[in-house]
Amino acid sequence: MKHTTPLRAAVTALLLTVGLGAAPTGVASAAPLPEPAAASSAAAPSASAGLLNAMRRDLGLTASQAEERLNAERAAEAVEKTARLAAGGAYGGSWYEPSTGRLVVAVTTRAKESEARALGADTRLVQHSAAALDRAKARLDTLRAPTGVAGWHVDPRTNSVVVTVVRSEREAPAVREFVDRARAGGPVTVAETAQAPRTYAAGTVGGDPYSTGNVRCSIGFSVHGGFVTAGHCGQAGAAVRGWDGSAMGTFQGSSFPGNDYAYVGIHSGWWTVPVVLGWGTIPDQLVRGSAEAPVGASICRSGSTTHWHCGTVLAKNETVNYSQGAVHQMTKTSVCAEGGDSGGSFLSGDQAQGVTSGGWGNCSSGGQTWFQPINEILGRYGLTLHTA
């Protein structure tokens, strides 16, 4: 992180307040937007008023409801891990249910229902195991999808593989053929979307968080030695310039399509901090770990174009069919985003979730956005998340 500007001075002040020195070995999240790292086990502090306000605006909750939901989601994260192990081969997936504030665990045998309930989860008896659904989805991943197919993912709530098609192209011969082939490989449900997904890179604009060539994107999360972001923002070897236009670093690794992640190593004069910017909507947020939030959990995104917005996790392990090619193992959310938000931060509470890839819609009329999970990126490049 370079100096000057009140916003960046505020980030530095925040770090000093919590006793975190600015280590001269990484990159500053000057403006975040596009297995595995250890998740923090420390109890999360009470949510800030700004975060609660953002959840009230985007999720329709009161401040007390938002705080109660965050507490319930943290409990569900812990239950999910033990319930998955207890269910073993009968595990059919799980999700957070906002109406009850509890985790629901799907199982294929009644014998495992009582074990899951004993751990504090609700249960649902289903026909197909998560492993069987994953195999069905993996078969779809070998197919070439037409542009009228937006993506596909395993949905534990319907106990099927959901293939999402663009509404206006549902009856197109190529789309119908893809759906027929998908159904031949396992249980498939078809859903519709108004638009096809696209990535959220944008042309360079003065004062942007970072740019490469004529593309502007956003920092995701600080790691020791640099930061992670979206792969479609730059290829390995590409030079990166920071928010002030100065040389910032270089893409050390990048993958897109197939994946959508990248690692940028930074130059001297920049350093890393475990912070995601709140853009004045909420206070800047400290990052304390990377525990994965379940389907149904609330989630918020920070980006250089549309700043701070919240929503919920809609699906995991979705294959997204961009015009440039399919990207696998993505997480689908109800959060909006726009051009230039690519690469930025997705958080659940104080836990890093992933970097923004793309989606459809905007933050005026709404839409959906996908992110590449953070733990996959950390594992791929052997990186360590910078945490508070």
Tab-separated table of C-alpha atoms in Angstrom:
chain	number	residue	atom	x	y	z
A	1	MET	CA	0.000	0.000	0.000
A	2	LYS	CA	1.360	3.413	-0.954
A	3	HIS	CA	0.805	6.553	1.072
A	4	THR	CA	-1.444	9.667	0.781
A	5	THR	CA	-5.254	9.876	0.404
A	6	PRO	CA	-7.527	9.938	3.453
A	7	LEU	CA	-8.932	6.496	2.694
A	8	ARG	CA	-5.554	4.801	2.740
A	9	ALA	CA	-4.506	6.770	5.795
A	10	ALA	CA	-7.603	5.445	7.527
A	11	VAL	CA	-6.605	1.871	6.715
A	12	THR	CA	-3.174	2.463	8.236
A	13	ALA	CA	-4.774	3.978	11.341
A	14	LEU	CA	-7.025	0.933	11.670
A	15	LEU	CA	-4.041	-1.393	11.607
A	16	LEU	CA	-2.217	0.617	14.240
A	17	THR	CA	-5.305	0.541	16.445
A	18	VAL	CA	-5.334	-3.250	16.499
A	19	GLY	CA	-1.567	-3.511	16.842
A	20	LEU	CA	-0.808	-4.792	13.356
A	21	GLY	CA	2.411	-3.411	11.958
A	22	ALA	CA	2.594	-2.787	8.241
A	23	ALA	CA	4.991	-5.508	7.154
A	24	PRO	CA	7.102	-4.499	4.135
A	25	THR	CA	6.413	-7.801	2.370
A	26	GLY	CA	3.252	-7.668	0.329
A	27	VAL	CA	0.588	-5.604	-1.261
A	28	ALA	CA	-1.926	-3.285	0.236
A	29	SER	CA	-5.562	-3.864	-0.580
A	30	ALA	CA	-5.857	-0.337	-1.908
A	31	ALA	CA	-9.246	-1.256	-3.334
A	32	PRO	CA	-10.445	-4.841	-3.239
A	33	LEU	CA	-13.220	-6.058	-5.663
A	34	PRO	CA	-12.142	-9.357	-9.323
A	35	GLU	CA	-6.794	-26.801	-0.453
A	36	PRO	CA	-6.046	-24.975	1.688
A	37	ALA	CA	-5.615	-22.256	4.300
A	38	ALA	CA	-6.353	-22.735	7.960
A	39	ALA	CA	-9.595	-21.158	9.100
A	40	SER	CA	-9.573	-18.932	12.152
A	41	SER	CA	-11.105	-20.542	15.209
A	42	ALA	CA	-11.212	-17.353	17.243
A	43	ALA	CA	-14.640	-16.025	18.082
A	44	ALA	CA	-15.555	-13.223	15.725
A	45	PRO	CA	-16.114	-9.815	17.304
A	46	SER	CA	-19.561	-8.212	17.300
A	47	ALA	CA	-20.480	-6.958	13.836
A	48	SER	CA	-19.919	-3.282	13.148
A	49	ALA	CA	-22.875	-0.944	12.710
A	50	GLY	CA	-21.808	-0.369	9.097
A	51	LEU	CA	-21.859	-4.071	8.265
A	52	LEU	CA	-25.269	-4.465	9.876
A	53	ASN	CA	-26.528	-1.480	7.881
A	54	ALA	CA	-25.269	-3.028	4.630
A	55	MET	CA	-27.031	-6.303	5.434
A	56	ARG	CA	-30.202	-4.379	6.264
A	57	ARG	CA	-30.031	-2.576	2.918
A	58	ASP	CA	-29.292	-5.636	0.769
A	59	LEU	CA	-30.962	-8.462	2.717
A	60	GLY	CA	-33.946	-6.638	4.220
A	61	LEU	CA	-32.923	-7.369	7.822
A	62	THR	CA	-33.026	-5.253	10.946
A	63	ALA	CA	-29.705	-4.700	12.720
A	64	SER	CA	-30.585	-7.251	15.401
A	65	GLN	CA	-31.711	-9.788	12.778
A	66	ALA	CA	-28.452	-9.322	10.876
A	67	GLU	CA	-26.365	-9.884	14.009
A	68	GLU	CA	-28.392	-12.953	14.944
A	69	ARG	CA	-27.921	-14.316	11.435
A	70	LEU	CA	-24.158	-13.845	11.505
A	71	ASN	CA	-23.978	-15.718	14.820
A	72	ALA	CA	-26.165	-18.539	13.485
A	73	GLU	CA	-24.068	-18.826	10.316
A	74	ARG	CA	-20.868	-19.144	12.327
A	75	ALA	CA	-22.455	-21.981	14.282
A	76	ALA	CA	-23.612	-23.647	11.043
A	77	GLU	CA	-20.076	-23.535	9.626
A	78	ALA	CA	-18.822	-25.569	12.604
A	79	VAL	CA	-21.698	-28.065	12.428
A	80	GLU	CA	-21.210	-28.628	8.688
A	81	LYS	CA	-17.696	-30.014	9.095
A	82	THR	CA	-18.595	-32.562	11.756
A	83	ALA	CA	-21.893	-33.531	10.117
A	84	ARG	CA	-20.150	-34.270	6.823
A	85	LEU	CA	-17.759	-36.633	8.586
A	86	ALA	CA	-20.519	-38.290	10.607
A	87	ALA	CA	-22.685	-38.938	7.524
A	88	GLY	CA	-19.836	-40.474	5.536
A	89	GLY	CA	-20.994	-42.008	2.262
A	90	ALA	CA	-24.609	-41.126	3.080
A	91	TYR	CA	-23.867	-37.398	2.998
A	92	GLY	CA	-26.072	-35.643	0.447
A	93	GLY	CA	-24.918	-32.051	0.931
A	94	SER	CA	-25.936	-29.288	3.307
A	95	TRP	CA	-27.166	-25.696	3.409
A	96	TYR	CA	-27.986	-22.938	5.855
A	97	GLU	CA	-31.719	-22.289	6.213
A	98	PRO	CA	-32.366	-18.599	7.053
A	99	SER	CA	-35.968	-19.248	8.148
A	100	THR	CA	-34.824	-21.498	11.000
A	101	GLY	CA	-31.287	-20.231	11.533
A	102	ARG	CA	-29.985	-23.819	11.330
A	103	LEU	CA	-27.929	-26.015	9.032
A	104	VAL	CA	-29.822	-28.653	7.053
A	105	VAL	CA	-27.909	-31.857	6.261
A	106	ALA	CA	-29.174	-34.169	3.517
A	107	VAL	CA	-28.548	-37.913	4.033
A	108	THR	CA	-29.452	-40.974	1.996
A	109	THR	CA	-30.171	-43.316	4.939
A	110	ARG	CA	-32.391	-42.930	7.998
A	111	ALA	CA	-29.619	-44.407	10.141
A	112	LYS	CA	-27.556	-41.247	9.669
A	113	GLU	CA	-30.370	-38.813	10.400
A	114	SER	CA	-30.139	-39.180	14.185
A	115	GLU	CA	-26.358	-38.687	14.116
A	116	ALA	CA	-26.692	-35.421	12.212
A	117	ARG	CA	-29.449	-34.204	14.524
A	118	ALA	CA	-27.319	-34.991	17.552
A	119	LEU	CA	-24.705	-32.599	16.182
A	120	GLY	CA	-27.248	-29.760	16.031
A	121	ALA	CA	-28.400	-29.971	12.410
A	122	ASP	CA	-31.793	-30.485	10.827
A	123	THR	CA	-31.954	-33.317	8.286
A	124	ARG	CA	-33.587	-34.231	5.003
A	125	LEU	CA	-33.731	-37.730	3.560
A	126	VAL	CA	-32.714	-37.764	-0.126
A	127	GLN	CA	-32.127	-40.293	-2.891
A	128	HIS	CA	-28.700	-39.281	-4.197
A	129	SER	CA	-25.468	-38.840	-2.251
A	130	ALA	CA	-23.277	-35.787	-2.722
A	131	ALA	CA	-20.615	-38.041	-4.245
A	132	ALA	CA	-23.093	-39.333	-6.847
A	133	LEU	CA	-24.178	-35.805	-7.732
A	134	ASP	CA	-20.563	-34.689	-8.010
A	135	ARG	CA	-19.913	-37.535	-10.452
A	136	ALA	CA	-22.920	-36.494	-12.534
A	137	LYS	CA	-21.679	-32.906	-12.633
A	138	ALA	CA	-18.161	-34.065	-13.545
A	139	ARG	CA	-19.623	-35.795	-16.614
A	140	LEU	CA	-21.228	-32.505	-17.649
A	141	ASP	CA	-17.882	-30.762	-17.244
A	142	THR	CA	-16.524	-32.872	-20.105
A	143	LEU	CA	-19.191	-31.524	-22.493
A	144	ARG	CA	-18.891	-28.376	-24.574
A	145	ALA	CA	-21.819	-26.125	-23.747
A	146	PRO	CA	-23.519	-23.715	-26.161
A	147	THR	CA	-23.746	-20.034	-25.236
A	148	GLY	CA	-27.395	-20.458	-24.241
A	149	VAL	CA	-26.301	-22.561	-21.258
A	150	ALA	CA	-25.201	-20.273	-18.430
A	151	GLY	CA	-23.765	-22.984	-16.146
A	152	TRP	CA	-24.466	-25.982	-13.941
A	153	HIS	CA	-23.978	-26.937	-10.307
A	154	VAL	CA	-24.874	-29.513	-7.677
A	155	ASP	CA	-27.832	-28.296	-5.604
A	156	PRO	CA	-28.268	-30.140	-2.293
A	157	ARG	CA	-31.722	-28.605	-1.766
A	158	THR	CA	-33.178	-30.242	-4.913
A	159	ASN	CA	-30.781	-33.223	-4.687
A	160	SER	CA	-29.910	-32.763	-8.341
A	161	VAL	CA	-27.549	-31.135	-10.794
A	162	VAL	CA	-29.113	-27.822	-11.828
A	163	VAL	CA	-28.461	-26.740	-15.425
A	164	THR	CA	-29.160	-23.019	-15.849
A	165	VAL	CA	-30.141	-21.846	-19.320
A	166	VAL	CA	-30.739	-18.366	-20.734
A	167	ARG	CA	-34.515	-17.951	-20.879
A	168	SER	CA	-34.623	-16.605	-24.439
A	169	GLU	CA	-32.565	-19.557	-25.722
A	170	ARG	CA	-34.151	-22.422	-23.807
A	171	GLU	CA	-35.757	-23.912	-26.920
A	172	ALA	CA	-32.666	-23.515	-29.116
A	173	PRO	CA	-31.667	-26.914	-30.581
A	174	ALA	CA	-28.132	-26.780	-29.149
A	175	VAL	CA	-29.423	-25.967	-25.658
A	176	ARG	CA	-32.046	-28.727	-25.760
A	177	GLU	CA	-29.427	-31.206	-26.945
A	178	PHE	CA	-27.113	-30.248	-24.060
A	179	VAL	CA	-29.920	-30.645	-21.517
A	180	ASP	CA	-30.866	-34.050	-22.955
A	181	ARG	CA	-27.271	-35.241	-22.719
A	182	ALA	CA	-27.054	-33.912	-19.172
A	183	ARG	CA	-30.191	-35.789	-18.112
A	184	ALA	CA	-28.796	-38.994	-19.542
A	185	GLY	CA	-25.911	-38.782	-17.062
A	186	GLY	CA	-27.854	-38.342	-13.825
A	187	PRO	CA	-30.569	-36.392	-11.972
A	188	VAL	CA	-30.883	-32.970	-13.624
A	189	THR	CA	-33.119	-29.972	-12.944
A	190	VAL	CA	-33.340	-27.090	-15.429
A	191	ALA	CA	-33.469	-23.481	-14.200
A	192	GLU	CA	-33.657	-20.245	-16.178
A	193	THR	CA	-31.767	-16.972	-16.019
A	194	ALA	CA	-32.458	-13.686	-17.775
A	195	GLN	CA	-28.906	-13.152	-19.048
A	196	ALA	CA	-25.688	-15.041	-19.709
A	197	PRO	CA	-22.827	-14.422	-17.258
A	198	ARG	CA	-19.885	-12.215	-18.198
A	199	THR	CA	-16.646	-11.207	-16.520
A	200	TYR	CA	-16.373	-7.857	-14.721
A	201	ALA	CA	-13.153	-6.332	-16.018
A	202	ALA	CA	-13.278	-2.742	-17.294
A	203	GLY	CA	-11.204	-0.129	-19.127
A	204	THR	CA	-8.599	1.824	-17.176
A	205	VAL	CA	-9.905	4.832	-15.253
A	206	GLY	CA	-7.797	7.329	-13.274
A	207	GLY	CA	-7.343	6.414	-9.595
A	208	ASP	CA	-8.249	2.751	-10.035
A	209	PRO	CA	-6.981	0.218	-7.502
A	210	TYR	CA	-4.921	-1.674	-10.067
A	211	SER	CA	-4.668	-2.062	-13.791
A	212	THR	CA	-2.844	-4.160	-16.330
A	213	GLY	CA	-2.740	-3.051	-19.955
A	214	ASN	CA	-6.104	-1.427	-20.656
A	215	VAL	CA	-7.952	-3.561	-18.091
A	216	ARG	CA	-9.002	-2.395	-14.628
A	217	CYS	CA	-9.764	-4.866	-11.871
A	218	SER	CA	-9.776	-4.982	-8.073
A	219	ILE	CA	-7.587	-6.542	-5.420
A	220	GLY	CA	-9.051	-9.615	-3.759
A	221	PHE	CA	-7.128	-10.538	-0.605
A	222	SER	CA	-3.641	-9.870	0.650
A	223	VAL	CA	-1.362	-12.879	0.910
A	224	HIS	CA	2.200	-12.847	2.151
A	225	GLY	CA	4.142	-11.464	-0.800
A	226	GLY	CA	1.259	-10.074	-2.826
A	227	PHE	CA	-2.444	-10.494	-3.463
A	228	VAL	CA	-4.920	-12.769	-5.202
A	229	THR	CA	-7.401	-11.667	-7.835
A	230	ALA	CA	-9.239	-12.934	-10.940
A	231	GLY	CA	-7.333	-14.756	-13.666
A	232	HIS	CA	-9.138	-13.015	-16.528
A	233	CYS	CA	-7.629	-9.710	-15.349
A	234	GLY	CA	-4.126	-10.576	-16.590
A	235	GLN	CA	-1.806	-13.321	-17.798
A	236	ALA	CA	1.321	-14.530	-16.026
A	237	GLY	CA	4.141	-12.020	-16.544
A	238	ALA	CA	1.824	-9.034	-17.042
A	239	ALA	CA	2.850	-5.863	-15.201
A	240	VAL	CA	0.440	-4.335	-12.683
A	241	ARG	CA	0.058	-0.664	-11.840
A	242	GLY	CA	-1.503	0.490	-8.597
A	243	TRP	CA	-4.227	3.016	-7.786
A	244	ASP	CA	-1.712	5.857	-8.097
A	245	GLY	CA	-0.370	4.672	-11.478
A	246	SER	CA	2.981	3.516	-10.098
A	247	ALA	CA	4.505	0.090	-10.774
A	248	MET	CA	2.933	-2.302	-8.291
A	249	GLY	CA	3.905	-5.841	-9.221
A	250	THR	CA	3.626	-8.697	-11.702
A	251	PHE	CA	1.204	-11.551	-12.279
A	252	GLN	CA	3.140	-14.578	-11.010
A	253	GLY	CA	0.447	-17.033	-12.025
A	254	SER	CA	-2.910	-16.861	-13.779
A	255	SER	CA	-5.549	-19.331	-14.964
A	256	PHE	CA	-8.569	-18.541	-17.152
A	257	PRO	CA	-10.779	-20.116	-18.419
A	258	GLY	CA	-11.067	-23.465	-16.634
A	259	ASN	CA	-10.343	-21.510	-13.461
A	260	ASP	CA	-10.510	-17.786	-12.772
A	261	TYR	CA	-7.754	-16.967	-10.322
A	262	ALA	CA	-4.383	-15.259	-10.281
A	263	TYR	CA	-1.563	-14.326	-7.927
A	264	VAL	CA	0.228	-10.977	-8.149
A	265	GLY	CA	3.623	-10.553	-6.503
A	266	ILE	CA	4.347	-6.983	-5.426
A	267	HIS	CA	7.315	-4.610	-5.564
A	268	SER	CA	8.965	-2.729	-2.727
A	269	GLY	CA	7.013	0.332	-1.670
A	270	TRP	CA	3.835	-1.729	-1.362
A	271	TRP	CA	2.907	-4.033	1.509
A	272	THR	CA	0.081	-6.341	2.526
A	273	VAL	CA	-2.570	-5.759	5.146
A	274	PRO	CA	-5.411	-8.089	6.277
A	275	VAL	CA	-8.065	-5.553	5.324
A	276	VAL	CA	-10.982	-5.302	2.904
A	277	LEU	CA	-12.171	-1.779	2.170
A	278	GLY	CA	-15.661	-0.756	3.229
A	279	TRP	CA	-15.661	2.278	0.934
A	280	GLY	CA	-17.341	4.478	3.535
A	281	THR	CA	-20.435	2.240	3.483
A	282	ILE	CA	-19.039	0.267	6.419
A	283	PRO	CA	-15.733	0.441	8.319
A	284	ASP	CA	-12.827	-1.338	6.649
A	285	GLN	CA	-13.041	-5.029	7.521
A	286	LEU	CA	-10.271	-7.126	9.070
A	287	VAL	CA	-9.735	-10.605	7.584
A	288	ARG	CA	-9.297	-13.291	10.251
A	289	GLY	CA	-9.442	-16.564	8.287
A	290	SER	CA	-11.002	-18.444	5.384
A	291	ALA	CA	-13.661	-20.732	6.873
A	292	GLU	CA	-16.062	-21.601	4.063
A	293	ALA	CA	-19.648	-20.381	4.462
A	294	PRO	CA	-22.466	-22.850	3.619
A	295	VAL	CA	-25.078	-22.469	0.904
A	296	GLY	CA	-27.730	-20.056	2.185
A	297	ALA	CA	-25.314	-17.981	4.271
A	298	SER	CA	-25.117	-14.209	3.975
A	299	ILE	CA	-22.116	-12.872	2.088
A	300	CYS	CA	-20.766	-9.438	1.162
A	301	ARG	CA	-18.537	-8.155	-1.632
A	302	SER	CA	-16.138	-5.222	-1.932
A	303	GLY	CA	-15.210	-3.790	-5.325
A	304	SER	CA	-13.645	-0.716	-6.864
A	305	THR	CA	-16.663	0.134	-9.032
A	306	THR	CA	-19.758	-0.616	-6.951
A	307	HIS	CA	-18.027	-0.778	-3.553
A	308	TRP	CA	-19.867	-2.758	-0.837
A	309	HIS	CA	-22.891	-5.018	-1.451
A	310	CYS	CA	-24.352	-8.066	0.277
A	311	GLY	CA	-26.466	-11.101	-0.606
A	312	THR	CA	-26.522	-14.846	-0.016
A	313	VAL	CA	-24.673	-17.954	-1.241
A	314	LEU	CA	-26.929	-19.623	-3.831
A	315	ALA	CA	-24.821	-22.587	-4.965
A	316	LYS	CA	-21.334	-24.069	-4.859
A	317	ASN	CA	-19.185	-25.998	-7.319
A	318	GLU	CA	-20.971	-24.453	-10.292
A	319	THR	CA	-19.540	-24.556	-13.795
A	320	VAL	CA	-20.048	-21.107	-15.358
A	321	ASN	CA	-20.131	-20.931	-19.151
A	322	TYR	CA	-18.570	-17.584	-20.158
A	323	SER	CA	-18.111	-16.638	-23.796
A	324	GLN	CA	-14.355	-17.216	-23.310
A	325	GLY	CA	-14.944	-20.773	-22.027
A	326	ALA	CA	-16.232	-22.669	-19.011
A	327	VAL	CA	-14.899	-22.042	-15.487
A	328	HIS	CA	-15.324	-24.774	-12.866
A	329	GLN	CA	-15.876	-24.950	-9.089
A	330	MET	CA	-17.373	-21.488	-8.754
A	331	THR	CA	-19.671	-20.218	-6.003
A	332	LYS	CA	-22.892	-18.500	-7.070
A	333	THR	CA	-24.318	-15.567	-5.090
A	334	SER	CA	-27.199	-13.100	-5.210
A	335	VAL	CA	-24.778	-10.161	-4.846
A	336	CYS	CA	-24.634	-7.592	-7.656
A	337	ALA	CA	-21.447	-6.373	-9.375
A	338	GLU	CA	-20.333	-4.332	-12.381
A	339	GLY	CA	-17.347	-3.798	-14.680
A	340	GLY	CA	-14.128	-3.230	-12.745
A	341	ASP	CA	-15.299	-5.244	-9.725
A	342	SER	CA	-13.523	-8.361	-11.049
A	343	GLY	CA	-10.990	-9.908	-8.710
A	344	GLY	CA	-12.391	-8.265	-5.589
A	345	SER	CA	-13.198	-9.627	-2.157
A	346	PHE	CA	-16.055	-11.830	-1.017
A	347	LEU	CA	-16.420	-12.084	2.775
A	348	SER	CA	-18.703	-13.898	5.183
A	349	GLY	CA	-18.322	-12.036	8.454
A	350	ASP	CA	-14.551	-11.764	8.858
A	351	GLN	CA	-13.799	-14.914	6.822
A	352	ALA	CA	-12.399	-14.635	3.285
A	353	GLN	CA	-14.507	-16.570	0.767
A	354	GLY	CA	-13.167	-15.832	-2.714
A	355	VAL	CA	-12.475	-13.382	-5.538
A	356	THR	CA	-15.117	-11.986	-7.871
A	357	SER	CA	-15.209	-13.588	-11.311
A	358	GLY	CA	-18.311	-12.428	-13.200
A	359	GLY	CA	-22.071	-12.543	-13.427
A	360	TRP	CA	-25.032	-10.780	-14.953
A	361	GLY	CA	-27.047	-7.674	-14.130
A	362	ASN	CA	-25.886	-4.598	-12.232
A	363	CYS	CA	-26.235	-2.867	-8.873
A	364	SER	CA	-29.175	-0.724	-10.003
A	365	SER	CA	-31.556	-3.456	-11.132
A	366	GLY	CA	-29.885	-6.444	-9.424
A	367	GLY	CA	-28.221	-9.600	-10.693
A	368	GLN	CA	-26.041	-12.540	-9.688
A	369	THR	CA	-22.269	-12.862	-9.276
A	370	TRP	CA	-19.900	-15.832	-9.060
A	371	PHE	CA	-16.619	-16.017	-7.153
A	372	GLN	CA	-13.624	-18.341	-7.250
A	373	PRO	CA	-13.172	-19.839	-3.752
A	374	ILE	CA	-10.149	-18.480	-1.886
A	375	ASN	CA	-8.887	-21.765	-0.432
A	376	GLU	CA	-8.450	-23.280	-3.892
A	377	ILE	CA	-6.319	-20.298	-4.923
A	378	LEU	CA	-4.170	-20.462	-1.801
A	379	GLY	CA	-3.598	-24.176	-2.292
A	380	ARG	CA	-2.832	-23.855	-6.005
A	381	TYR	CA	-0.008	-21.341	-5.500
A	382	GLY	CA	1.093	-22.349	-1.990
A	383	LEU	CA	0.107	-18.961	-0.571
A	384	THR	CA	-0.634	-17.867	2.988
A	385	LEU	CA	-3.579	-15.560	3.565
A	386	HIS	CA	-2.624	-12.414	5.505
A	387	THR	CA	-4.916	-12.438	8.534
A	388	ALA	CA	-5.420	-10.227	11.563
